[in-house]
mmCIF file of N, CA and C in Angstrom:
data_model
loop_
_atom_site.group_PDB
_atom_site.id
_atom_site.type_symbol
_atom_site.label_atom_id
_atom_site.label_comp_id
_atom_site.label_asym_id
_atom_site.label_seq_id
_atom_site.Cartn_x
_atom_site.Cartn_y
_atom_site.Cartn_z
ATOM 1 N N UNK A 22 0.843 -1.168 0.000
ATOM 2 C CA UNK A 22 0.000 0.000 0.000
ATOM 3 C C UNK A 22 0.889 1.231 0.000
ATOM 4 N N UNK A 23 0.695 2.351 -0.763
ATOM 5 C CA UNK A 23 1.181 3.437 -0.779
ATOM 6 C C UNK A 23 0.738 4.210 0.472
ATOM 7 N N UNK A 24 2.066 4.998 0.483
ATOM 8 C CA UNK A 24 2.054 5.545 1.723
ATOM 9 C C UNK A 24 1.431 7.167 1.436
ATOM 10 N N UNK A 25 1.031 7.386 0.262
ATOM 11 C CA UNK A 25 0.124 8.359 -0.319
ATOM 12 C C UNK A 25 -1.229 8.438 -0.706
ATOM 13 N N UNK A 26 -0.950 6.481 0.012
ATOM 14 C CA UNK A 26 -2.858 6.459 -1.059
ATOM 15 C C UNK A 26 -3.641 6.931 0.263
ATOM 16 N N UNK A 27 -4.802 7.416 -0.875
ATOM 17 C CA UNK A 27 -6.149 7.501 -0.166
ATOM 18 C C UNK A 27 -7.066 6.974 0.541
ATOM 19 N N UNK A 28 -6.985 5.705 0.301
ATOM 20 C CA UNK A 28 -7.576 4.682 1.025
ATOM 21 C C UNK A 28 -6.981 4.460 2.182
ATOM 22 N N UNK A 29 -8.098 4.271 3.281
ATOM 23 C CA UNK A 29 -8.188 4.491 4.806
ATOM 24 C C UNK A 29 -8.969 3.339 5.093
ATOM 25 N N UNK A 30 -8.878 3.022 5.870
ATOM 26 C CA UNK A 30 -9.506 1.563 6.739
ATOM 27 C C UNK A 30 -10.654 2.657 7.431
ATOM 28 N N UNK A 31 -11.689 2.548 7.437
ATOM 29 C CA UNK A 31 -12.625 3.376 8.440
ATOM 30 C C UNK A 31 -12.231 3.168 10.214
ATOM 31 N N UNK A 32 -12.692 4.663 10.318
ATOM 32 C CA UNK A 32 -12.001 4.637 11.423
ATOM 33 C C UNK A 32 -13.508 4.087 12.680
ATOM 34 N N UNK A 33 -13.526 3.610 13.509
ATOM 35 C CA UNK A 33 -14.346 2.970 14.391
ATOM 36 C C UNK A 33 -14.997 4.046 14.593
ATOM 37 N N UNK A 34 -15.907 4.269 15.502
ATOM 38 C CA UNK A 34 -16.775 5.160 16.401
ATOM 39 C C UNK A 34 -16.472 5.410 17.542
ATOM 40 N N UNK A 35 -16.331 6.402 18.040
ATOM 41 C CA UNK A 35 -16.005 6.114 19.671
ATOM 42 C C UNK A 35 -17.223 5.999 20.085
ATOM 43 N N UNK A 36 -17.487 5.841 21.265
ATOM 44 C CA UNK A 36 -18.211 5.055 22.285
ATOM 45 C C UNK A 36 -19.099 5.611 22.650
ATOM 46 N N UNK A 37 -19.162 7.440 22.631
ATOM 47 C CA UNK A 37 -19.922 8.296 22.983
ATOM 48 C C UNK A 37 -20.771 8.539 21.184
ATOM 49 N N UNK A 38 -19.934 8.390 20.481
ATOM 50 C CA UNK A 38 -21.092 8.574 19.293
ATOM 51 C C UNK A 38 -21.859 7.046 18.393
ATOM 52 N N UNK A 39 -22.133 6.261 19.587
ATOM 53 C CA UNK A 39 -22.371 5.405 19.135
ATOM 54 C C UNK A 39 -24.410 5.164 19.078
ATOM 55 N N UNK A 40 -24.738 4.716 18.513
ATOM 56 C CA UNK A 40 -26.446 4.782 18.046
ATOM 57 C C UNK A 40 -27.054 4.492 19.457
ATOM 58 N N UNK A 41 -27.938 5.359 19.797
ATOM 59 C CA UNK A 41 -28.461 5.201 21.323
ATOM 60 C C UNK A 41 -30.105 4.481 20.343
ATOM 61 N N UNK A 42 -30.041 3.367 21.541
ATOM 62 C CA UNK A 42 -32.071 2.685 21.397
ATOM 63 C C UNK A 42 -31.215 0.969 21.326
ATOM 64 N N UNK A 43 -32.573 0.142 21.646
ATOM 65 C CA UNK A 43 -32.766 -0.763 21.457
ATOM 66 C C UNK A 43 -31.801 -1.433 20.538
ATOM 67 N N UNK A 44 -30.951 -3.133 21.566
ATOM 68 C CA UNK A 44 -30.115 -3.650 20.674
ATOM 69 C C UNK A 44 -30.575 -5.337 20.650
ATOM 70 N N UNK A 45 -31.992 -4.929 20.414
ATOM 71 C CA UNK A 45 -32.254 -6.233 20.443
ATOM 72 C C UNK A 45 -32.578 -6.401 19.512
ATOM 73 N N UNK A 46 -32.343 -8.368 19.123
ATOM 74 C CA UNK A 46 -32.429 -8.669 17.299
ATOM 75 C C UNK A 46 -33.889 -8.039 16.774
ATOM 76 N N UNK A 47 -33.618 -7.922 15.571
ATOM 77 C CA UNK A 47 -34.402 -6.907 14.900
ATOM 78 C C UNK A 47 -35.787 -8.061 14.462
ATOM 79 N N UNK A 48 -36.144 -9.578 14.898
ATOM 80 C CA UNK A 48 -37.153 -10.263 14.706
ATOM 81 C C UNK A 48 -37.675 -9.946 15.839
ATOM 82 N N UNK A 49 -37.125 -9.462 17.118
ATOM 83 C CA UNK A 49 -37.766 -9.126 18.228
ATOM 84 C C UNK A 49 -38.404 -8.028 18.087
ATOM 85 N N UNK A 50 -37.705 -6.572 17.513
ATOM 86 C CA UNK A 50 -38.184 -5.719 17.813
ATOM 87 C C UNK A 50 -39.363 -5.243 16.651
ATOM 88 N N UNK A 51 -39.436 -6.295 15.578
ATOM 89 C CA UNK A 51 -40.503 -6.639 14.766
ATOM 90 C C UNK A 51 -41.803 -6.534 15.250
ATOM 91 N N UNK A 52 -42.215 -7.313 16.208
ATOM 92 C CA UNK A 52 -43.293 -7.700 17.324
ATOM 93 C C UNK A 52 -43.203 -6.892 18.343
ATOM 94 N N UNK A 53 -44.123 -6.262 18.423
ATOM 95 C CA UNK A 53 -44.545 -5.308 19.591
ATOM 96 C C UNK A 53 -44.700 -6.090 20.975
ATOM 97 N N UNK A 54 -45.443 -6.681 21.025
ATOM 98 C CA UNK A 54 -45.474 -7.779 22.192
ATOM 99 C C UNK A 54 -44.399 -8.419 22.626
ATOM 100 N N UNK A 55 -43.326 -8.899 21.274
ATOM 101 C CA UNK A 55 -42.499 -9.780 22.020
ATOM 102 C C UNK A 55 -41.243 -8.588 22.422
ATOM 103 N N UNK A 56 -41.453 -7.458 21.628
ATOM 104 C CA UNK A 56 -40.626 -6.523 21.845
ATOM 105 C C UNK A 56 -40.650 -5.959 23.493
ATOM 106 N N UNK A 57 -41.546 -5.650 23.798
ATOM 107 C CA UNK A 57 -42.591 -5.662 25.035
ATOM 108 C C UNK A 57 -41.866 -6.484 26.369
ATOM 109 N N UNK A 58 -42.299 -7.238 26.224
ATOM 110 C CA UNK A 58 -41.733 -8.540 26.530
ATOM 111 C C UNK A 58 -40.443 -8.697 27.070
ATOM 112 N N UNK A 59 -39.413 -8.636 25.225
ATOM 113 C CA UNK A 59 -38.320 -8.023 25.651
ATOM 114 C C UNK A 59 -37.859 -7.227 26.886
ATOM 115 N N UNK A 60 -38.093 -6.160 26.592
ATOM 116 C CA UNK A 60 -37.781 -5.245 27.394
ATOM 117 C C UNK A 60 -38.443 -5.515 28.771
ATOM 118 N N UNK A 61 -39.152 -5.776 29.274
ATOM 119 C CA UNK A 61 -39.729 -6.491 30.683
ATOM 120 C C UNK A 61 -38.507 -7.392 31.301
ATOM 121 N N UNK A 62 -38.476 -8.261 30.432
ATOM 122 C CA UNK A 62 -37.093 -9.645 30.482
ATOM 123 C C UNK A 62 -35.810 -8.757 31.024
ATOM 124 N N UNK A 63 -35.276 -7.917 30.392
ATOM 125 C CA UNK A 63 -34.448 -6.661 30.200
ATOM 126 C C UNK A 63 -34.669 -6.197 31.823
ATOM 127 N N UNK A 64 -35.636 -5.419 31.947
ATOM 128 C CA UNK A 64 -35.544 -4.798 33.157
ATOM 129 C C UNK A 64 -35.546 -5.533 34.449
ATOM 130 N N UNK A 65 -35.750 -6.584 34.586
ATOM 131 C CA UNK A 65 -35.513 -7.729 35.544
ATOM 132 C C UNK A 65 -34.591 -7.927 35.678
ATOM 133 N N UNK A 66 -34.281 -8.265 34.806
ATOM 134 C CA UNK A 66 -32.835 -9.088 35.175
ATOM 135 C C UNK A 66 -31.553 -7.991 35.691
ATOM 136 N N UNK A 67 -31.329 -6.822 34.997
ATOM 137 C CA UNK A 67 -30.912 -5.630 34.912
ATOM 138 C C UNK A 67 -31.091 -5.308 36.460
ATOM 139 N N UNK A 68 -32.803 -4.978 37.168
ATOM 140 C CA UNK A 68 -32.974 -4.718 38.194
ATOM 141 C C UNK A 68 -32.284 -5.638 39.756
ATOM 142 N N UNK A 69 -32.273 -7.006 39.346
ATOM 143 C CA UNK A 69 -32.059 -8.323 39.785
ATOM 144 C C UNK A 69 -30.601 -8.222 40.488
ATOM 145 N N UNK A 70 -29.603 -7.700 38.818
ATOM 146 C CA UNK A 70 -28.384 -7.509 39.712
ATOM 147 C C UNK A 70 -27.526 -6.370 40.129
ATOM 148 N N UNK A 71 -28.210 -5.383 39.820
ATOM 149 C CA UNK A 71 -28.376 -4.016 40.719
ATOM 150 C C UNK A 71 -28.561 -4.642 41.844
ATOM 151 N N UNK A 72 -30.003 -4.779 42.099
ATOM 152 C CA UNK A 72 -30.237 -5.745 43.900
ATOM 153 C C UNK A 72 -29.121 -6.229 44.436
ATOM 154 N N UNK A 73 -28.627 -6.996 43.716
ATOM 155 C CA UNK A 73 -27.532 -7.960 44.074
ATOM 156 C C UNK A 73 -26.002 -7.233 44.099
ATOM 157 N N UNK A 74 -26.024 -5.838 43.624
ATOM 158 C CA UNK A 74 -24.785 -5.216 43.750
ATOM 159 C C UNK A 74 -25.356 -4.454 44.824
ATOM 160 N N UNK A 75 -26.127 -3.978 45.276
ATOM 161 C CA UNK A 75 -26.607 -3.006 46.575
ATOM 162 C C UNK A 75 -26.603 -3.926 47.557
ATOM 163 N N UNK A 76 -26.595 -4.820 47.962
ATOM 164 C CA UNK A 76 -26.600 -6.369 49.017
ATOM 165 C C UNK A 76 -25.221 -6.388 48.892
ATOM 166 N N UNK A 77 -24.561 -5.876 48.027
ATOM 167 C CA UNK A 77 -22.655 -6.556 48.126
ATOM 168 C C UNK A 77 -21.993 -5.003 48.509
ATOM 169 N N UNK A 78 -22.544 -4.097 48.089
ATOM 170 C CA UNK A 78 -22.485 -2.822 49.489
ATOM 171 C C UNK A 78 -22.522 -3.194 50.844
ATOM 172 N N UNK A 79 -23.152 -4.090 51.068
ATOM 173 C CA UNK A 79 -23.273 -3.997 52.757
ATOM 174 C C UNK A 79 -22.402 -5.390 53.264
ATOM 175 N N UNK A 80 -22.436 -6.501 52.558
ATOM 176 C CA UNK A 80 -21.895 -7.579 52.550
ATOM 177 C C UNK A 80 -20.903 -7.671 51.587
ATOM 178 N N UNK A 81 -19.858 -8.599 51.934
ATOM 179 C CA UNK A 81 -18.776 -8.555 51.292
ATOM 180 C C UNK A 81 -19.143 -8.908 49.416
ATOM 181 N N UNK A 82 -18.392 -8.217 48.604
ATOM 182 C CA UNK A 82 -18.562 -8.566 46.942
ATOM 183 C C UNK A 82 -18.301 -7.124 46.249
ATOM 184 N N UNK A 83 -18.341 -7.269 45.142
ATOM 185 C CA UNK A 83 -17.942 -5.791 44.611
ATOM 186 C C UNK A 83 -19.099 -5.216 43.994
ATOM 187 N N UNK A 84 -19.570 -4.594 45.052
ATOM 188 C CA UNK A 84 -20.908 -3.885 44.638
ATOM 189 C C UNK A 84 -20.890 -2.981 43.462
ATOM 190 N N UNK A 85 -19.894 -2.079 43.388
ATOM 191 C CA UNK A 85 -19.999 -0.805 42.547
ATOM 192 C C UNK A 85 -20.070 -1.661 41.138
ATOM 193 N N UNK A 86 -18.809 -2.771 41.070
ATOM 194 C CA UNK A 86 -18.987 -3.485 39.767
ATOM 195 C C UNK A 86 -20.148 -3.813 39.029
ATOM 196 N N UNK A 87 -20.909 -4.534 40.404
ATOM 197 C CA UNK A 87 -21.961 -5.375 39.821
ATOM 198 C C UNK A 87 -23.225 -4.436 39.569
ATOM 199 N N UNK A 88 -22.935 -3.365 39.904
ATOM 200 C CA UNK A 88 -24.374 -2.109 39.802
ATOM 201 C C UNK A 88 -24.126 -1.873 38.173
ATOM 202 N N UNK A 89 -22.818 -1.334 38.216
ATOM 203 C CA UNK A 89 -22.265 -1.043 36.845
ATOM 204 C C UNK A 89 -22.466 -2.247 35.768
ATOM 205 N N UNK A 90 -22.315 -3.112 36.154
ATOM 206 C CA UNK A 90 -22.867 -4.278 35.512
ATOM 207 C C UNK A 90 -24.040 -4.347 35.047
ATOM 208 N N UNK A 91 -25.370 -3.979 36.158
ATOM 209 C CA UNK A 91 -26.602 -3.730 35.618
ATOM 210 C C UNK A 91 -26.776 -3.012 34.648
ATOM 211 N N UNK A 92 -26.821 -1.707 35.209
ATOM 212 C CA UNK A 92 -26.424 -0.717 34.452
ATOM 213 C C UNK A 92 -26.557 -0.887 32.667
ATOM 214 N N UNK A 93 -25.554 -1.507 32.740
ATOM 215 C CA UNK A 93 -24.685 -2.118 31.312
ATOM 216 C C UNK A 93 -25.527 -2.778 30.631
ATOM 217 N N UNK A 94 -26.799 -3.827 31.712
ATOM 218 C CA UNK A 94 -27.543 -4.683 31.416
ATOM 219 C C UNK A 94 -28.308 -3.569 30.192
ATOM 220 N N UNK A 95 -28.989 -2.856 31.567
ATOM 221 C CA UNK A 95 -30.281 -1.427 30.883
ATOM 222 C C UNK A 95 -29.988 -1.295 29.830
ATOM 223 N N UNK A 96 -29.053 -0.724 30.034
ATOM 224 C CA UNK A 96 -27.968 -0.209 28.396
ATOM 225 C C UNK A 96 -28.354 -0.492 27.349
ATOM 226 N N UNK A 97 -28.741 -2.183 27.078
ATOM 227 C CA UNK A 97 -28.596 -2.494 25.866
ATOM 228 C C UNK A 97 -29.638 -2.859 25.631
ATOM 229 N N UNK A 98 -30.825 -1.906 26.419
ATOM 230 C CA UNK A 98 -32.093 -1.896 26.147
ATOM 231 C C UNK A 98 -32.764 -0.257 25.772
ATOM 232 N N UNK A 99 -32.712 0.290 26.992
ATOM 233 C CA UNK A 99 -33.282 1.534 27.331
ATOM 234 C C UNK A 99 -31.994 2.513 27.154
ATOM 235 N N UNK A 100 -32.802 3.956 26.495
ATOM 236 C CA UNK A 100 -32.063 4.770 26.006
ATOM 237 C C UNK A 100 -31.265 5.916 27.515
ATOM 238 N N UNK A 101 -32.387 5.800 28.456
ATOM 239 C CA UNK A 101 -31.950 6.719 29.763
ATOM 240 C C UNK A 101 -30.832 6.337 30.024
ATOM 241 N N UNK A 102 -30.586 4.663 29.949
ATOM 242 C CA UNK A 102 -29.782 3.998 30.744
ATOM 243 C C UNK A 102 -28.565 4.127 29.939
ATOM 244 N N UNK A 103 -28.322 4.226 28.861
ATOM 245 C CA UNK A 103 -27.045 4.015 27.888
ATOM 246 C C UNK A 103 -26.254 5.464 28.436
ATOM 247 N N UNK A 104 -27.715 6.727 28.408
ATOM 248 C CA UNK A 104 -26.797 8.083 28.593
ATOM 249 C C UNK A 104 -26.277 8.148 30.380
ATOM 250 N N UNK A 105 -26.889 7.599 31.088
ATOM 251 C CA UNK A 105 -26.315 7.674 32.121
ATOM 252 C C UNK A 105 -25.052 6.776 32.391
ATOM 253 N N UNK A 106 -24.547 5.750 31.776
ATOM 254 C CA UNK A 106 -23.715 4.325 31.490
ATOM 255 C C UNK A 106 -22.692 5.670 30.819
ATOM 256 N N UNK A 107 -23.019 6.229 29.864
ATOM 257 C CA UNK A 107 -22.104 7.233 29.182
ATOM 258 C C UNK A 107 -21.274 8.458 30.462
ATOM 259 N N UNK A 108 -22.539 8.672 30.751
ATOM 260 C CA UNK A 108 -21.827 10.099 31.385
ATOM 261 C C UNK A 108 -21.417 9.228 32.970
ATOM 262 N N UNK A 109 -21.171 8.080 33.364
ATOM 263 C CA UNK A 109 -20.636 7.835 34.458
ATOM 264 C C UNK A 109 -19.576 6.925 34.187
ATOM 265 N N UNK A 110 -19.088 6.613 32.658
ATOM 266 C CA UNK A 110 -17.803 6.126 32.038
ATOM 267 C C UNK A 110 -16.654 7.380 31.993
ATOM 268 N N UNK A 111 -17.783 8.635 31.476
ATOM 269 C CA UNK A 111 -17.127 9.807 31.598
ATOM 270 C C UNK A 111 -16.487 10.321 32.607
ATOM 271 N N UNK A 112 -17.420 10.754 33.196
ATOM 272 C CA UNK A 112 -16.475 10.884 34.680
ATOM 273 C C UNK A 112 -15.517 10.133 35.345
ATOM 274 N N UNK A 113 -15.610 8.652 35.459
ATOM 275 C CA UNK A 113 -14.627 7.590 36.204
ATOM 276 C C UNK A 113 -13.187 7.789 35.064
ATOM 277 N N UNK A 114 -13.588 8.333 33.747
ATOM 278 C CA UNK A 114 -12.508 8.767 32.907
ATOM 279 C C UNK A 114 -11.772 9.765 33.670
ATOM 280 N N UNK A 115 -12.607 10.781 33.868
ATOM 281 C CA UNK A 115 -11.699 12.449 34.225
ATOM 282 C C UNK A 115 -11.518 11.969 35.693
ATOM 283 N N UNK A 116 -11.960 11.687 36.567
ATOM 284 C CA UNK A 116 -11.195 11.048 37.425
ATOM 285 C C UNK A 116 -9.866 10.287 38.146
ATOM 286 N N UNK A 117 -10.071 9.157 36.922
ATOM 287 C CA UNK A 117 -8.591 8.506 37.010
ATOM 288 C C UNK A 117 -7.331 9.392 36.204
ATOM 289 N N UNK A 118 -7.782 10.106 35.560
ATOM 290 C CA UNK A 118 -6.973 11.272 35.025
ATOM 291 C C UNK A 118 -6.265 12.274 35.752
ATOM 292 N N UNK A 119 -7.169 12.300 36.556
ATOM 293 C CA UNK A 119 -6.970 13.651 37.686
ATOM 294 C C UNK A 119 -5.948 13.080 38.265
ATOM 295 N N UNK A 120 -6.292 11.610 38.854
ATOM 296 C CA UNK A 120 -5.431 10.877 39.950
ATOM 297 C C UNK A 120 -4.257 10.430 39.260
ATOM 298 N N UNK A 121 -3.767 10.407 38.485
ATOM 299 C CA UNK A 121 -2.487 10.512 37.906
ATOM 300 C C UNK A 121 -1.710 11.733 37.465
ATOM 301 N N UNK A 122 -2.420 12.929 37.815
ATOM 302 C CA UNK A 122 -1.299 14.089 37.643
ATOM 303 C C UNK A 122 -0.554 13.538 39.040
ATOM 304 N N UNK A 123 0.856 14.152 38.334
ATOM 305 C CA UNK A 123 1.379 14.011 39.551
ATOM 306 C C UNK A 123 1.275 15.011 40.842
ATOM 307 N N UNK A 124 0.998 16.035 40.549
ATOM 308 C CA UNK A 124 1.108 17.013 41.520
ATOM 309 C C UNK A 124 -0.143 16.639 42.249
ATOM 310 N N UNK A 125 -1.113 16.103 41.974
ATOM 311 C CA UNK A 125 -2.513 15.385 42.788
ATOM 312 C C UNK A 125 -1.974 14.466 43.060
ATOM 313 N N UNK A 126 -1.220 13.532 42.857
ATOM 314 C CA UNK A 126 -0.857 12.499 43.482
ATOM 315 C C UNK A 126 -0.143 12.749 44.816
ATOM 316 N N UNK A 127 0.627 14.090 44.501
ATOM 317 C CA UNK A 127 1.971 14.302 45.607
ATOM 318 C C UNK A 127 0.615 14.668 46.842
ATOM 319 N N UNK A 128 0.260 15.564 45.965
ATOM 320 C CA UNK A 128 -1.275 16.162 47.546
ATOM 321 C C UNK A 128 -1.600 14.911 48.303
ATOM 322 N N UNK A 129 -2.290 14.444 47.536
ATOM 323 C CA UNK A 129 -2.991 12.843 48.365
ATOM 324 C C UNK A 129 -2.238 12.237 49.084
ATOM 325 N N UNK A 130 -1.011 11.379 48.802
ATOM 326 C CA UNK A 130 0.268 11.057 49.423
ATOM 327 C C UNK A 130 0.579 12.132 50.788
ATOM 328 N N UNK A 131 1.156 12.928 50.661
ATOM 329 C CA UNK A 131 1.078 13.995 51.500
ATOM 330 C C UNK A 131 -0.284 14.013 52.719
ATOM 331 N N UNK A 132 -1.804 14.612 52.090
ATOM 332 C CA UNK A 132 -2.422 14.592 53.223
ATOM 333 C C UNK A 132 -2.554 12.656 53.949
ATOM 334 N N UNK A 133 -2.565 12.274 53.346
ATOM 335 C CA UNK A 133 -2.375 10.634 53.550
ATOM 336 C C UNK A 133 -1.674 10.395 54.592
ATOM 337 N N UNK A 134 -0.309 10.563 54.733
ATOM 338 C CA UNK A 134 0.298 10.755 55.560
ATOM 339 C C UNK A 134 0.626 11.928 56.830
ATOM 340 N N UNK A 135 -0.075 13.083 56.790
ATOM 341 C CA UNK A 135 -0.421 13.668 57.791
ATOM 342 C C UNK A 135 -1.680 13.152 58.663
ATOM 343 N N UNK A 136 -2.509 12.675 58.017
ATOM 344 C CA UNK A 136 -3.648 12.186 58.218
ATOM 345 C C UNK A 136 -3.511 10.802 59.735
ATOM 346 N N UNK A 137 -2.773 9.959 59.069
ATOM 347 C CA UNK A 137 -1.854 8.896 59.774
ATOM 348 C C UNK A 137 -1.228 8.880 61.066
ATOM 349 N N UNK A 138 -0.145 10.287 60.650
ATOM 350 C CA UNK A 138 0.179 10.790 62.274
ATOM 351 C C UNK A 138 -0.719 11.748 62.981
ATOM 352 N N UNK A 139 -1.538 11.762 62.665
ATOM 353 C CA UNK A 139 -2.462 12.588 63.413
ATOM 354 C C UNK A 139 -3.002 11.621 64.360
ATOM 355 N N UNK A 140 -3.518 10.428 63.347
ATOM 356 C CA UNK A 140 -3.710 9.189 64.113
ATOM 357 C C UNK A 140 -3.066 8.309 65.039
ATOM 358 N N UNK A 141 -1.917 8.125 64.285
ATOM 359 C CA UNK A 141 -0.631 7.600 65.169
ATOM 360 C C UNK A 141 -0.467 8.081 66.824
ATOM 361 N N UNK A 142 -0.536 9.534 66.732
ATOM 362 C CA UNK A 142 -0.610 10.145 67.680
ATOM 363 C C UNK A 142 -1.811 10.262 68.661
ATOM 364 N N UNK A 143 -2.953 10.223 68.159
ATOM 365 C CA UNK A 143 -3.826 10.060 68.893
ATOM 366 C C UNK A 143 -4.014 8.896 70.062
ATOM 367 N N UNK A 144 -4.064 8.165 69.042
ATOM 368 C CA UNK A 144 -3.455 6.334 69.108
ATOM 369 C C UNK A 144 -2.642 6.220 70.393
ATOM 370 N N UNK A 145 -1.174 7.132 70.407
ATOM 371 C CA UNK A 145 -0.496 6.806 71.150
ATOM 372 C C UNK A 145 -0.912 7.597 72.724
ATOM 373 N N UNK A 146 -1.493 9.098 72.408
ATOM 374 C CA UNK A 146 -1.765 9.200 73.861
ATOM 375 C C UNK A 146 -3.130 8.747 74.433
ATOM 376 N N UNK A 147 -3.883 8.303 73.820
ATOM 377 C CA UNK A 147 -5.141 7.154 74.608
ATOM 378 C C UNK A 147 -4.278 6.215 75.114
ATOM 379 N N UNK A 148 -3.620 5.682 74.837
ATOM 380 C CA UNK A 148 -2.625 4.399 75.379
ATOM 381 C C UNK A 148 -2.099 4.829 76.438
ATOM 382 N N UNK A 149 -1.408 5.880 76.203
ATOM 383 C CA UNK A 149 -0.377 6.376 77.433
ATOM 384 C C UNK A 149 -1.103 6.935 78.022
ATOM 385 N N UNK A 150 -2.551 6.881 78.255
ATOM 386 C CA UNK A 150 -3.787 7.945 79.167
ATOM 387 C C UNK A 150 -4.248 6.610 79.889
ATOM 388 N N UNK A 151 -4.766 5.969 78.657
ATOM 389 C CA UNK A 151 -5.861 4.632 79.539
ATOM 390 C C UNK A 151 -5.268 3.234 79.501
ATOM 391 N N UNK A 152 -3.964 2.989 78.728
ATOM 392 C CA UNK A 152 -3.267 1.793 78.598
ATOM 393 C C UNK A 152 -4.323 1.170 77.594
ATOM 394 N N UNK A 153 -3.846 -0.720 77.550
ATOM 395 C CA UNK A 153 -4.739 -1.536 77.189
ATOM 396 C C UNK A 153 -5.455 -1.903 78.212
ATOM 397 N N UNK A 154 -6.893 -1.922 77.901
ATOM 398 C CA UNK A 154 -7.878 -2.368 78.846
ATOM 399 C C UNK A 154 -8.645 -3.598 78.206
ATOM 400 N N UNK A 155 -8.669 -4.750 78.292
ATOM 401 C CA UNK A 155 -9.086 -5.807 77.880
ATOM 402 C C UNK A 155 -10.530 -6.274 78.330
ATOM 403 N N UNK A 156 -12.042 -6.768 77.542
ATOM 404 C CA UNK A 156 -13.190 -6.670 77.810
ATOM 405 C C UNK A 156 -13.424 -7.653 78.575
ATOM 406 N N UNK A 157 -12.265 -8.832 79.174
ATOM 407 C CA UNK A 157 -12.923 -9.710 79.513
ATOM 408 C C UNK A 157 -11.498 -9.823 80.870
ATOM 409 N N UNK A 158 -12.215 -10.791 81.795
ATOM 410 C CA UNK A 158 -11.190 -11.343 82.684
ATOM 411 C C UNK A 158 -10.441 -12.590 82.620
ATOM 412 N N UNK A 159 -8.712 -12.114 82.664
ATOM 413 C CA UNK A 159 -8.097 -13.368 82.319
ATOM 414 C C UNK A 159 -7.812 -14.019 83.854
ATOM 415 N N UNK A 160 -7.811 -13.511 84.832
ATOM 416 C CA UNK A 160 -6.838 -13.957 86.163
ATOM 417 C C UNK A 160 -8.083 -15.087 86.564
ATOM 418 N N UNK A 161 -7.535 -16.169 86.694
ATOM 419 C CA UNK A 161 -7.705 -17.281 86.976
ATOM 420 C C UNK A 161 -7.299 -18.125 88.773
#
C-alpha cells in the first residue's frame, strides 16, 4: 500500500457517538409484544443484579462493579440507561486522570500521611492515658 494512497480503513466510532435505542435482534423488535416482553425480560434481570450489587455494598462482593454491571444490562435496552452508562464512564474517565497528575498524586500522598500521624498520635496518647484495657477477665 502506498504511503500516499487515499484509502483508509474506516475509522471505528467512539463510544460516545455510538447509536443510542434498542439492541435487540431486529425479529424481536418486529413484534410489539415480544418486543414488550423483551424489554420487561431486560428490566428484571438488569434490576435483579443491581439488587444484588446493593446487598454486596453492605456484605462482602464488589458492589460498585456489579451495579455497573446492571447498568450495562439497561444499556442495551433503554435509552436513559445508555446516557447515564455514558456520562458515568465519563467521569470515572476524568477522574482517574486527575489521579495521575502528579502534583494530585503528591497532595494525596502527603495529606495521607499527615492524616496517619495525626492518628498515630492520637493512638499513642489514649494508650499512654488509659493503657490496654481488655473486655474480659483473664486472672484465673
Amino acid at each position: 500500500m502506498n504511503a500516499e494512497s487515499d484509502e483508509r480503513a474506516p475509522e471505528p466510532q467512539p463510544a460516545e457517538q455510538a447509536e443510542l435505542g434498542s439492541r435487540a435482534p431486529d425479529f424481536i423488535k418486529a413484534r410489539r409484544g415480544l418486543h414488550l416482553s423483551w424489554q420487561v425480560g431486560v428490566f428484571i434481570v438488569g434490576l435483579a443484579v443491581i439488587g444484588a450489587g446493593i446487598l454486596m455494598l453492605v456484605f462482602p462482593g464488589p458492589g460498585w462493579l456489579v451495579i455497573f454491571g446492571g447498568m450495562a444490562i439497561w444499556a442495551t435496552e433503554f435509552v436513559w440507561a445508555q446516557i447515564v452508562l455514558r456520562w458515568t464512564k465519563r467521569k470515572v474517565t476524568e477522574a482517574a486522570q486527575r489521579a495521575l497528575d502528579p502534583k494530585v498524586r503528591r497532595r494525596n500522598i502527603t495529606l495521607t500521611v499527615i492524616g496517619l500521624v495525626i492518628i498515630a498520635a492520637l493512638l499513642g496518647w489514649y494508650l499512654w492515658k488509659f493503657g490496654i484495657v481488655m473486655p474480659w477477665k483473664i486472672d484465673e
